[in-house]
Amino acid sequence: METFIAIYIFILAAFTGYEVISKVPVILHTPMMSGSNFIHGIVLVGAMIALGFAETGLEKTIGFIGVFLAAGNALGGYVATERMLEMFKSSKKDAE
Amino acid sequence: MLSSEIIIQACYLIAAIVFILGLKRMSSPTTARLGIVWAGGGMLLATAATFFTPGMGNIELIIIAIVVGGGLAWITAKKVAMTDMPQMIALYNGMGGGAAAAIAAVEMFKVHDLEISVEILAIIGGIIGAISFSGSIIAFGKLQGIIKGSFRFKGQNVVNLLMMLLLILISITILMDFELMRNPVVAVFIIALIFGIAMTLPIGGADMPVVISLYNALTGLAVGFEGYVLQNYAMIIAGTVVGAAGTLLTQLMAKAMNRSLGNVLFSGFGDQSISAEGGTENQGEMKPIESSDASIMMAFAQKVIIIPGYGMAVAQAQQKVWEFSQLLIERGVDVKFAIHPVAGRMPGHMNVLLAEAGVPYDLIYDADEINQEFKNCDVALVIGANDVVNPVARTDPSSPIYGMPILDADYSANIIVVKRGQGAGFSGIQNSLFFLDNTRMLYGDGQEVAASLVQTIKEL
């Protein structure tokens, strides 16, 4: 990968993240943190690749732990966020 | 490029776009729910596509790890009570950091030629991930009540600084001669793990929201760096977006407490104040009130502002509190909820709980929006909040919380404080609000107190 292309991606992604969260009401800070916590669960893809190409026993063991942890991040993060946001939906209905 | 590779890359691209759109949707209450569903779809697509990466082995191992790790997380996330959500987020976040560190470890143990830029980012991402992993687990332990108190000794900051220097030094040696250095790699991870623990242990519970948010940003950053190592654009974009968003959120929270991030991390807030303030230096005594009297006082008030805090969350009192508020509103009382930015254990923690109980948004106000209204307020009802209403933050420059913006509950005509006992708050600082002439203490469990308030008002 061209180093400069990667730097461009880093910078643009950083601005995107900054923009997306700068207009969030305080009400949504916790669900938002939980949601962004879920999104870095994409580390699962990397952990799968690391384990998928692991050869020695040591690499496989660490890779396995990696996939295990990453799957926890992704699924736990999803369910936690979903449960929180579900309440917002129901409260909205009650209010109306 | 093989055609299958093009399809996989396209899947990653779609996932990255959907993540950003999902995050955007999550920033507004009406679209928030769809946002997480979108992001979930993106994750599913990216994960499924990865299985078809050419040359992938160990498929059974991968599936077992996903089923066990994901299954455990799924079950715990479904079962856990809403009040315990902050520590669960800390835990899942730590797992992500650990996964990033594991990727770094695997890549560094492998014998292959890496560009110097890849090596540098692999090691930095690994260190950050490991710190986030052990730090988040300590944060989890503290909020869960497994680890109690703050651990602190003289020169702790110096020790931490030395560890940091050691990490940098070993990292540089590894980078100088990457192929020959295997043992130092192990040392780097061990030191990083210890560093995460040492950095988090002295931080008091009141500052945990900031710390969790910081680790969330750090994990994002680590994921982004490891994405560069694996040349995976979806990881780079998603990780960096979270890193930037998390950093901003952390700053917003630290600002709400009127403290710099450095101050939060290195000042040992909770512990100092306990030793400094010690016993009950405040003059006067706390004046108790019966719940029936409190209820009648509010029933005949014109304006009541309710200030919930962590105590309400612990007592699971939000439903009863809302029931009581509804009865007041029926009687024509102007009821508002005032939420301090750092009330509870995470920003917006109280908002989530009140939403769960069914409190509509338009009754909930930020500190800035409502602080002028306390002057015209008949009763300020403080339920399980403590440090965020402590007037000492305005008046006493020697106090550790001096300068922190607070809710000006002390300006209202009457103050009723619902509290379990006479102890100090989570930060260990005595609250001078409790000793004011127009303050009455209503002792008891939040839920029971709210239930008896409801009872009295129904009998009127």
Coordinates of C-alpha atoms in Angstrom, one line a residue, chain A:
Chain A
M1 CA 0.0 0.0 0.0
E2 CA 1.3 3.4 -0.9
T3 CA 2.2 5.2 2.4
F4 CA 0.8 8.5 1.2
I5 CA -2.6 7.0 0.2
A6 CA -2.8 5.5 3.7
I7 CA -2.0 8.9 5.3
Y8 CA -4.8 10.5 3.2
I9 CA -7.2 7.9 4.4
F10 CA -6.2 8.4 8.0
I11 CA -6.7 12.1 7.8
L12 CA -10.0 12.0 5.9
A13 CA -11.4 9.3 8.3
A14 CA -10.3 11.4 11.3
F15 CA -12.1 14.4 10.0
T16 CA -15.2 12.3 9.3
G17 CA -15.2 10.9 12.9
Y18 CA -14.8 14.4 14.3
E19 CA -17.7 15.8 12.1
V20 CA -20.0 12.9 12.8
I21 CA -19.8 13.2 16.6
S22 CA -19.6 17.0 17.0
K23 CA -23.4 17.4 16.6
V24 CA -24.5 14.7 19.0
P25 CA -26.9 15.7 21.8
V26 CA -25.8 14.8 25.3
I27 CA -28.7 12.4 25.5
L28 CA -27.0 10.1 22.9
H29 CA -23.5 10.2 24.3
T30 CA -23.6 6.8 26.0
P31 CA -25.3 5.0 23.1
M32 CA -22.9 6.8 20.7
M33 CA -19.9 5.6 22.7
S34 CA -21.4 2.1 22.7
G35 CA -22.0 2.4 19.0
S36 CA -18.5 3.5 18.1
N37 CA -17.3 0.7 20.4
F38 CA -19.2 -1.7 18.2
I39 CA -17.7 -0.2 15.0
H40 CA -14.1 -0.8 16.1
G41 CA -15.3 -4.4 16.4
I42 CA -14.3 -4.5 12.7
V43 CA -11.0 -5.7 14.3
L44 CA -12.7 -9.1 14.0
V45 CA -11.9 -9.1 10.3
G46 CA -8.2 -8.4 11.0
A47 CA -8.1 -11.1 13.7
M48 CA -9.6 -13.6 11.3
I49 CA -6.9 -12.9 8.8
A50 CA -4.2 -13.1 11.4
L51 CA -5.5 -16.5 12.5
G52 CA -6.2 -17.6 9.0
F53 CA -2.6 -17.2 7.9
A54 CA -1.1 -18.3 11.2
E55 CA 1.4 -21.2 10.9
T56 CA 3.2 -22.0 14.2
G57 CA 1.4 -23.1 17.3
L58 CA 2.2 -19.8 19.0
E59 CA 0.8 -17.8 16.2
K60 CA -2.4 -19.9 16.1
T61 CA -2.8 -19.5 19.9
I62 CA -2.5 -15.8 19.9
G63 CA -4.6 -15.6 16.7
F64 CA -7.3 -17.7 18.4
I65 CA -7.3 -15.4 21.4
G66 CA -7.5 -12.4 19.0
V67 CA -10.6 -13.7 17.2
F68 CA -12.2 -14.7 20.5
L69 CA -11.7 -11.2 21.9
A70 CA -12.7 -9.4 18.6
A71 CA -15.9 -11.5 18.3
G72 CA -16.8 -10.4 21.9
N73 CA -16.2 -6.8 21.0
A74 CA -18.4 -6.9 17.9
L75 CA -21.3 -9.0 19.3
G76 CA -21.3 -7.5 22.8
G77 CA -21.0 -4.0 21.4
Y78 CA -23.9 -4.6 19.0
V79 CA -26.3 -6.1 21.6
A80 CA -25.5 -3.4 24.2
T81 CA -26.1 -0.6 21.7
E82 CA -29.2 -2.1 20.3
R83 CA -30.7 -2.5 23.7
M84 CA -30.0 1.1 24.7
L85 CA -31.4 2.5 21.5
E86 CA -34.5 0.3 21.7
M87 CA -35.4 2.2 24.9
F88 CA -35.2 5.5 23.1
K89 CA -37.7 4.2 20.6
S90 CA -40.2 3.1 23.2
S91 CA -39.8 6.2 25.2
K92 CA -40.5 8.3 22.1
K93 CA -43.8 6.4 21.6
D94 CA -44.8 7.0 25.2
A95 CA -44.1 10.6 24.9
E96 CA -46.3 11.1 21.8

